[in-house]
Coordinates of C-alpha atoms in Angstrom, one line a residue:
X961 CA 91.9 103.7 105.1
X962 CA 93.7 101.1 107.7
X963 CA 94.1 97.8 106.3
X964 CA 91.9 95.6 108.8
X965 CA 91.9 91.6 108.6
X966 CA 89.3 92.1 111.9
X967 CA 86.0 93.3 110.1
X968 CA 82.8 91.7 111.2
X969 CA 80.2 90.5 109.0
X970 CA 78.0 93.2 110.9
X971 CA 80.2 96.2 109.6
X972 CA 80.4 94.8 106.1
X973 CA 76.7 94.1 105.8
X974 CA 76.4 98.2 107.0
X975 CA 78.9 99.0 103.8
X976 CA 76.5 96.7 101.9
X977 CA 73.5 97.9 102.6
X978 CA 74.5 101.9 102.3
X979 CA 72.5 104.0 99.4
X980 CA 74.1 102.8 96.2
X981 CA 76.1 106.2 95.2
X982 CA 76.9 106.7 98.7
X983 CA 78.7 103.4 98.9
X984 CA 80.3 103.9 95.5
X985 CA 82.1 107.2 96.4
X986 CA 83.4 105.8 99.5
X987 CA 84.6 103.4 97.5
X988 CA 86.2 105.2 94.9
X989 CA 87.8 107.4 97.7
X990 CA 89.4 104.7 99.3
X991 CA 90.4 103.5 95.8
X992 CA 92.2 106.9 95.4
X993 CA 94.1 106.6 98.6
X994 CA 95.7 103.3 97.4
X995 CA 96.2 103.4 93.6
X996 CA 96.2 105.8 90.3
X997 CA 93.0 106.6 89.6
X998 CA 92.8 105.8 85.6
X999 CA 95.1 102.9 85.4
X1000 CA 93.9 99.4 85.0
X1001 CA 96.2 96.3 85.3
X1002 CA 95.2 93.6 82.5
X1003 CA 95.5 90.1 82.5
X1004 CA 94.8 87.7 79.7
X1005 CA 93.6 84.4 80.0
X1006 CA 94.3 81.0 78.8
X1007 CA 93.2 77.4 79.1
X1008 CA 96.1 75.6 78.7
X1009 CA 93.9 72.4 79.4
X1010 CA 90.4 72.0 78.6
X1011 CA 87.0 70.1 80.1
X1012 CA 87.0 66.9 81.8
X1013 CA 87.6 67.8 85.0
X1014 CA 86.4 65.6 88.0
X1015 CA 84.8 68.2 89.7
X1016 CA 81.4 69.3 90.1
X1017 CA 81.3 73.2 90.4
X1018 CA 77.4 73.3 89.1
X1019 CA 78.4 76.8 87.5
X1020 CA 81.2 74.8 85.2
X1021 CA 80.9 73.7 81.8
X1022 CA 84.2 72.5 82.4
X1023 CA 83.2 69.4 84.4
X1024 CA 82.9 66.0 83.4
X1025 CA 79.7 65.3 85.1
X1026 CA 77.5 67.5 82.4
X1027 CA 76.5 67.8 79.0
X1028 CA 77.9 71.6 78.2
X1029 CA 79.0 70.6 74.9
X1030 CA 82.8 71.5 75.7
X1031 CA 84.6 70.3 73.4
X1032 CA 88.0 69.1 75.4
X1033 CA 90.9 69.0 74.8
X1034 CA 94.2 67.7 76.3
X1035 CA 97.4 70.2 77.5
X1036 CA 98.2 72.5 74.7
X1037 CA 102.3 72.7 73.6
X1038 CA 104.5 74.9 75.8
X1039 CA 104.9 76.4 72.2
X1040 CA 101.7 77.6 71.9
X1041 CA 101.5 78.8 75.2
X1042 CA 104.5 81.0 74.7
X1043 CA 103.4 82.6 71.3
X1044 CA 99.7 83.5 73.4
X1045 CA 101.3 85.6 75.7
X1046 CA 103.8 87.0 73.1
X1047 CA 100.6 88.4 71.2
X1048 CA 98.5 89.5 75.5
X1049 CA 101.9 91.1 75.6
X1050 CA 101.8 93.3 72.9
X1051 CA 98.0 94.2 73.2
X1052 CA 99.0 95.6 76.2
X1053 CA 98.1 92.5 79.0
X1054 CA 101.2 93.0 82.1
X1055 CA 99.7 89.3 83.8
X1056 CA 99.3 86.1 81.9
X1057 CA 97.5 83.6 83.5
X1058 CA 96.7 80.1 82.6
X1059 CA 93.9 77.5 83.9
X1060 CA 93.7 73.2 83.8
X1061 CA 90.9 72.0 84.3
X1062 CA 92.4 69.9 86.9
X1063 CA 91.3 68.9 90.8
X1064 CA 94.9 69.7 91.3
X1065 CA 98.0 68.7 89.4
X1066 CA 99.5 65.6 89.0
X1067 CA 103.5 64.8 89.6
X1068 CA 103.6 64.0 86.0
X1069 CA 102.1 67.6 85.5
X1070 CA 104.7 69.5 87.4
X1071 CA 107.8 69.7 84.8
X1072 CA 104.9 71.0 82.3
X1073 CA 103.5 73.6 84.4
X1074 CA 106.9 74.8 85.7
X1075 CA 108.8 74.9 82.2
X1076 CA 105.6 77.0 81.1
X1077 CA 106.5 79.6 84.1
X1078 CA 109.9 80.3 83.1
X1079 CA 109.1 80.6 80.0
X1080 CA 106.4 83.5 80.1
X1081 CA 107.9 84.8 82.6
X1082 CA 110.9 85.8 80.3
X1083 CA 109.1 87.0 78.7
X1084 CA 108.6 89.9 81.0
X1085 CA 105.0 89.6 81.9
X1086 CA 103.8 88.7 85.6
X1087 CA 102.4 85.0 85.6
X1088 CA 99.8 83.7 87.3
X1089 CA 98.3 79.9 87.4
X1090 CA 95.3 78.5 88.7
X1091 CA 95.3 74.5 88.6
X1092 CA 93.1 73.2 91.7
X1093 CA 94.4 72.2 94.7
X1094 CA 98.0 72.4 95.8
X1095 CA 100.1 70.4 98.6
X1096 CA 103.0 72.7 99.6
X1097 CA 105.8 70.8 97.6
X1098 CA 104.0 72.5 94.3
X1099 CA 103.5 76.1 95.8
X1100 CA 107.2 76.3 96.6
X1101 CA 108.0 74.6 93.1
X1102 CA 106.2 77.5 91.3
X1103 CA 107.5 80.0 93.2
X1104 CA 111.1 78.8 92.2
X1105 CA 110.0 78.8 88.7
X1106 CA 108.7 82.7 88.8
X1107 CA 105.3 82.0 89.4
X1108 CA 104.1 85.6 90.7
X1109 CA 100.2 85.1 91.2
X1110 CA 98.2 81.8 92.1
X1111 CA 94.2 81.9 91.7
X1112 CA 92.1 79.9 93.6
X1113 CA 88.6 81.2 94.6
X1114 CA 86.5 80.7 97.3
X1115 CA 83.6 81.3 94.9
X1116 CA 80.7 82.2 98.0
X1117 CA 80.1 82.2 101.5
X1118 CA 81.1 79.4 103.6
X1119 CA 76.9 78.9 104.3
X1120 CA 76.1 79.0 100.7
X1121 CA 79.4 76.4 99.3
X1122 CA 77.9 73.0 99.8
X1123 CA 75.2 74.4 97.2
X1124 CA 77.7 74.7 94.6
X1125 CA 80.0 72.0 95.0
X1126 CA 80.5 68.6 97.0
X1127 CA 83.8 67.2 95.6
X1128 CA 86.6 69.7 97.5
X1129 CA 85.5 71.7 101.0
X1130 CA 85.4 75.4 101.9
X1131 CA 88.9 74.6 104.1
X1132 CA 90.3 72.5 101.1
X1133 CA 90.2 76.1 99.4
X1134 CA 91.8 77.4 102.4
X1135 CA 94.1 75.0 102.6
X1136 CA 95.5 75.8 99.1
X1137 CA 95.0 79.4 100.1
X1138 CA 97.5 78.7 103.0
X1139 CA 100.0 76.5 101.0
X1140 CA 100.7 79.6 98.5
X1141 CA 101.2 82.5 100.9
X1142 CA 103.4 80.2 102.9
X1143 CA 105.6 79.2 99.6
X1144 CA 106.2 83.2 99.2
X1145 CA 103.7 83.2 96.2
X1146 CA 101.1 86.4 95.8
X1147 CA 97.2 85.2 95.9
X1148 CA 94.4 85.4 93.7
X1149 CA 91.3 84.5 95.5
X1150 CA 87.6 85.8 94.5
X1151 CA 84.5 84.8 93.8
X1152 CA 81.3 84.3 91.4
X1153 CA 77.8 86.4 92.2
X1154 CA 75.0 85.3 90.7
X1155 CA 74.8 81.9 91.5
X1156 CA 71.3 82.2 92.8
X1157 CA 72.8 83.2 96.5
X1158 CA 71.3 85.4 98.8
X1159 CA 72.7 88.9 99.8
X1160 CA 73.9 87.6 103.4
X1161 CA 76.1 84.6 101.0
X1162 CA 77.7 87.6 99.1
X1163 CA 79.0 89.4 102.6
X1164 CA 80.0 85.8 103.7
X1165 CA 82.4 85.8 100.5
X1166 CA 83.7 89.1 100.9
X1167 CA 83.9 88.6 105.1
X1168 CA 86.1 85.3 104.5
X1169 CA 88.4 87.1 101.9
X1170 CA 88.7 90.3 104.5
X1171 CA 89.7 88.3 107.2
X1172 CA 92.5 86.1 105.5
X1173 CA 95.8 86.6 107.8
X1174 CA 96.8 88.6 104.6
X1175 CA 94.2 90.2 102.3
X1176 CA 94.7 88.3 98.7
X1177 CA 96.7 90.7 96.8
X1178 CA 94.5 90.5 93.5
X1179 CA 90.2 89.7 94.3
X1180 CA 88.6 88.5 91.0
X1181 CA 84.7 89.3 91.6
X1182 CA 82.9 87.3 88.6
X1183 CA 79.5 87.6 87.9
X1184 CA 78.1 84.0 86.3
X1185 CA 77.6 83.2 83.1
X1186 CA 75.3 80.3 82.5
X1187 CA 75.8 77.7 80.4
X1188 CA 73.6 75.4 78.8
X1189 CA 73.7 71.8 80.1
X1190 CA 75.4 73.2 83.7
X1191 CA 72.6 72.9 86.8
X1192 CA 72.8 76.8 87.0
X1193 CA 71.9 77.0 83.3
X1194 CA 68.8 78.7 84.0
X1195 CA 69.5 80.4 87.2
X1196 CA 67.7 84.3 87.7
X1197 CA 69.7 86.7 86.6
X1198 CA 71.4 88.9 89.2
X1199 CA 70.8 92.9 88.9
X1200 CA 74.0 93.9 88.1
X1201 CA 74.0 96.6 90.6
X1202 CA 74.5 94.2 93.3
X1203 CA 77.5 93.0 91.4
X1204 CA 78.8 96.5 91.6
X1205 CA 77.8 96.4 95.5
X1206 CA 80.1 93.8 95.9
X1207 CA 82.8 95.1 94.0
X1208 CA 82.5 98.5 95.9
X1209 CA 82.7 96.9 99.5
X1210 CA 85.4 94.9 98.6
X1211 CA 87.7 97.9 97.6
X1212 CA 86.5 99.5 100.4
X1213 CA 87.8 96.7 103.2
X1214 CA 90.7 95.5 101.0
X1215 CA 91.8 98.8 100.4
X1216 CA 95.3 97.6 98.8
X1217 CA 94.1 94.4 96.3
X1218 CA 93.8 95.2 93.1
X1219 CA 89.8 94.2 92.4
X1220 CA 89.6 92.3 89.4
X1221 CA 86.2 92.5 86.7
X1222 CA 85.7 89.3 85.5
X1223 CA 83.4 86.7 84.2
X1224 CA 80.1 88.1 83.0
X1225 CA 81.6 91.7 82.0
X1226 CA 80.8 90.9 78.1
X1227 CA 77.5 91.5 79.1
X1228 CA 78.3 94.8 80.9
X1229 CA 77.6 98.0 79.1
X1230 CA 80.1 100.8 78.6
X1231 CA 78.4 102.7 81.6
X1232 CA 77.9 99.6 83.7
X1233 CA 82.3 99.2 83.4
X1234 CA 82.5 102.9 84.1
X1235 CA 80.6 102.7 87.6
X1236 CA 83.2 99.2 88.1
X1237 CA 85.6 101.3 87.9
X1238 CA 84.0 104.0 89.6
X1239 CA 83.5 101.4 92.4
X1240 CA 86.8 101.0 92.7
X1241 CA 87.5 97.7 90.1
X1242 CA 90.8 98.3 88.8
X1243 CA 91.8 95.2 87.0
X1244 CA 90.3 93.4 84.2
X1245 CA 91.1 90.2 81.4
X1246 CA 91.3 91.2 78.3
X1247 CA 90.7 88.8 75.1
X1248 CA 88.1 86.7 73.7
X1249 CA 87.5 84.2 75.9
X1250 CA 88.0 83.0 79.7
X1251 CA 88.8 80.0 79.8
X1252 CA 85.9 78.7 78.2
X1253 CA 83.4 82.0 78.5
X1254 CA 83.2 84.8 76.4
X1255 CA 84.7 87.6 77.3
X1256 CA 84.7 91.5 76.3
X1257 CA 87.4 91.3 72.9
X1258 CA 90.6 93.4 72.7
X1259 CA 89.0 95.9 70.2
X1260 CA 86.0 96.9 72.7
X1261 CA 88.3 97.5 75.6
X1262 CA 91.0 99.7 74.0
X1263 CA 87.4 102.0 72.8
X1264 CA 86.5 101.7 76.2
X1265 CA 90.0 102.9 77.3
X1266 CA 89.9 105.4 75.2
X1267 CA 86.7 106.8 75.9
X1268 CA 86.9 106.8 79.5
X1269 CA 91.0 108.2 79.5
X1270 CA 92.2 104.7 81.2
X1271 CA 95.5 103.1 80.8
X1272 CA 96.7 100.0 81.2
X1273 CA 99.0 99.2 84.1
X1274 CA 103.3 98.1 83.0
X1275 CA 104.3 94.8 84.6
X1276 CA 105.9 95.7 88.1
X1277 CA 109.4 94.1 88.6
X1278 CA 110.2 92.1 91.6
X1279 CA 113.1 92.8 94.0
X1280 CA 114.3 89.5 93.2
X1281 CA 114.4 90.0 89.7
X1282 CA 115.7 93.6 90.4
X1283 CA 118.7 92.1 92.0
X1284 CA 119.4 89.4 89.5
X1285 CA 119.7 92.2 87.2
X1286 CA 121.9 93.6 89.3
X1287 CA 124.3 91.2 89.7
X1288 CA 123.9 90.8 86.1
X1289 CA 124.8 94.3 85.0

């Protein structure tokens, strides 16, 4: 499969719209040209500050504008930070990724986040961070500190956004989008499904993320999970084989990013996971909790593993940190 950034939303609503098995084995044929078929590379999660945030995402219990009952809670000690991905080290996560509820970090934040970085990152796990919005100054900061990955979805189509949120734009997202890849930092850009969007909102998402100057090197495609007091609390339910629709075009026009499982897979059967993967979804999060979701525990995935003769992906090495060691040795 080429790697395009020039698909039109034409050719990506023809994937879309394919008979269902059809487009699953194209995808998991174009999954086969680019990675091993039964390895999955794990993240875990953590919210290394909780609720209060300014925004007003209508899908987040996190904001400060509704009732979700979140209990928040300030930054939590570098400490504890350290000792949570000590423990997603040994259950076998190779990423660590932490969250704050923030509209973007404050200067007073910056020696936090950045002594957090070093830290897991000697750890020898891949970090990642998502924090809000970035000015440039803070990409290039994290990537001095190690950061590997930064998250930041685009979370629908460009049509369907104003829907969702009115506090940061579509190009505010694409301006932190832009900040990271020009500090040298890998990105981590999805979205959610189910947000009461229309199919045509779904190939906007995945037609935005296609045609990014460089395809986002890891594609989180959640699936929401409503929560009481949010204004998508009571949204319908989408059928979760457009879910796997969407996770099966995006393998097939990102034919290098690793497609992440997110949000919403605690409510995914063992078979419904299999055809993910099937799909071509080759990355997951592991633990208890996203955030502040629930999420498919340790226990059920290593069954899952085992039953479907998956293995988890080792952290991959930089070539900076390759020659460091060299120098070292």
């Amino acid at each position: 499969m080429t790697l395009r950034n020039d698909w039109t939303r034409n050719e990506i609503q023809a994937l879309y719209d394919q008979p269902f098995l059809d487009l699953v084995f194209q995808a998991q044929q174009v999954h086969r040209q680019h990675f091993s078929a039964n390895t999955i590379q794990v993240s875990t999660l953590l919210s290394i500050k909780t609720g209060k945030c300014p925004e007003d995402c209508k899908y987040c219990s996190q904001s400060a504008r509704y009732d979700s009952k979140l209990e928040a809670e300030k930054r939590i000690a570098v400490e504890k930070v350290i000792s949570e991905a000590q423990a997603a080290k040994e259950s076998g996560s190779s990423r660590f990724c932490m969250g704050a509820a923030w509209r973007n970090p404050h200067e007073r934040d910056m020696p936090y986040v950045l002594e957090m970085v070093r830290e897991v990152k000697a750890l020898g796990l891949e970090t990642c961070m998502t924090l809000g919005m970035l000015n440039q100054s803070q990409a290039e900061r994290l990537h001095e500190a190690g950061l590997d990955y930064y998250n930041h979805n685009l979370d629908t189509s460009r049509e369907y956004y104003g829907n969702i949120i009115s506090t940061r734009t579509f190009d505010d997202r694409l301006n932190t989008l832009d900040h990271v890849r020009n500090a040298g930092l890998k990105v981590c850009s999805g979205g959610i499904v189910g947000l009461g969007e229309q199919k045509q909102d779904r190939i906007g998402l995945l037609f935005e993320l296609a045609t990014l100057p460089i395809h986002p090197e890891s594609v989180p495609i959640n699936m929401l999970v409503p929560i009481e007091g949010t204004p998508l609390a009571d949204v319908e339910k989408l059928d979760v084989t457009e879910w796997i629709r969407t996770i099966a075009v995006a393998r097939i026009i990102m034919p290098q990013s690793y497609i992440r499982l997110s949000a919403g897979r605690e409510s995914l059967s063992d078979s419904d996971q299999a055809l993910a993967f099937m799909a071509g979804a080759n990355s997951l999060f592991s633990g208890d909790k996203l955030l502040t979701t629930p999420n498919a525990g340790e226990g059920r995935d290593q069954q899952l593993f085992a039953k479907l003769g998956l293995v988890a992906e080792k952290p991959k090495v930089s070539a900076r940190e390759l020659a460091v060691d060299a120098m070292s040795a």
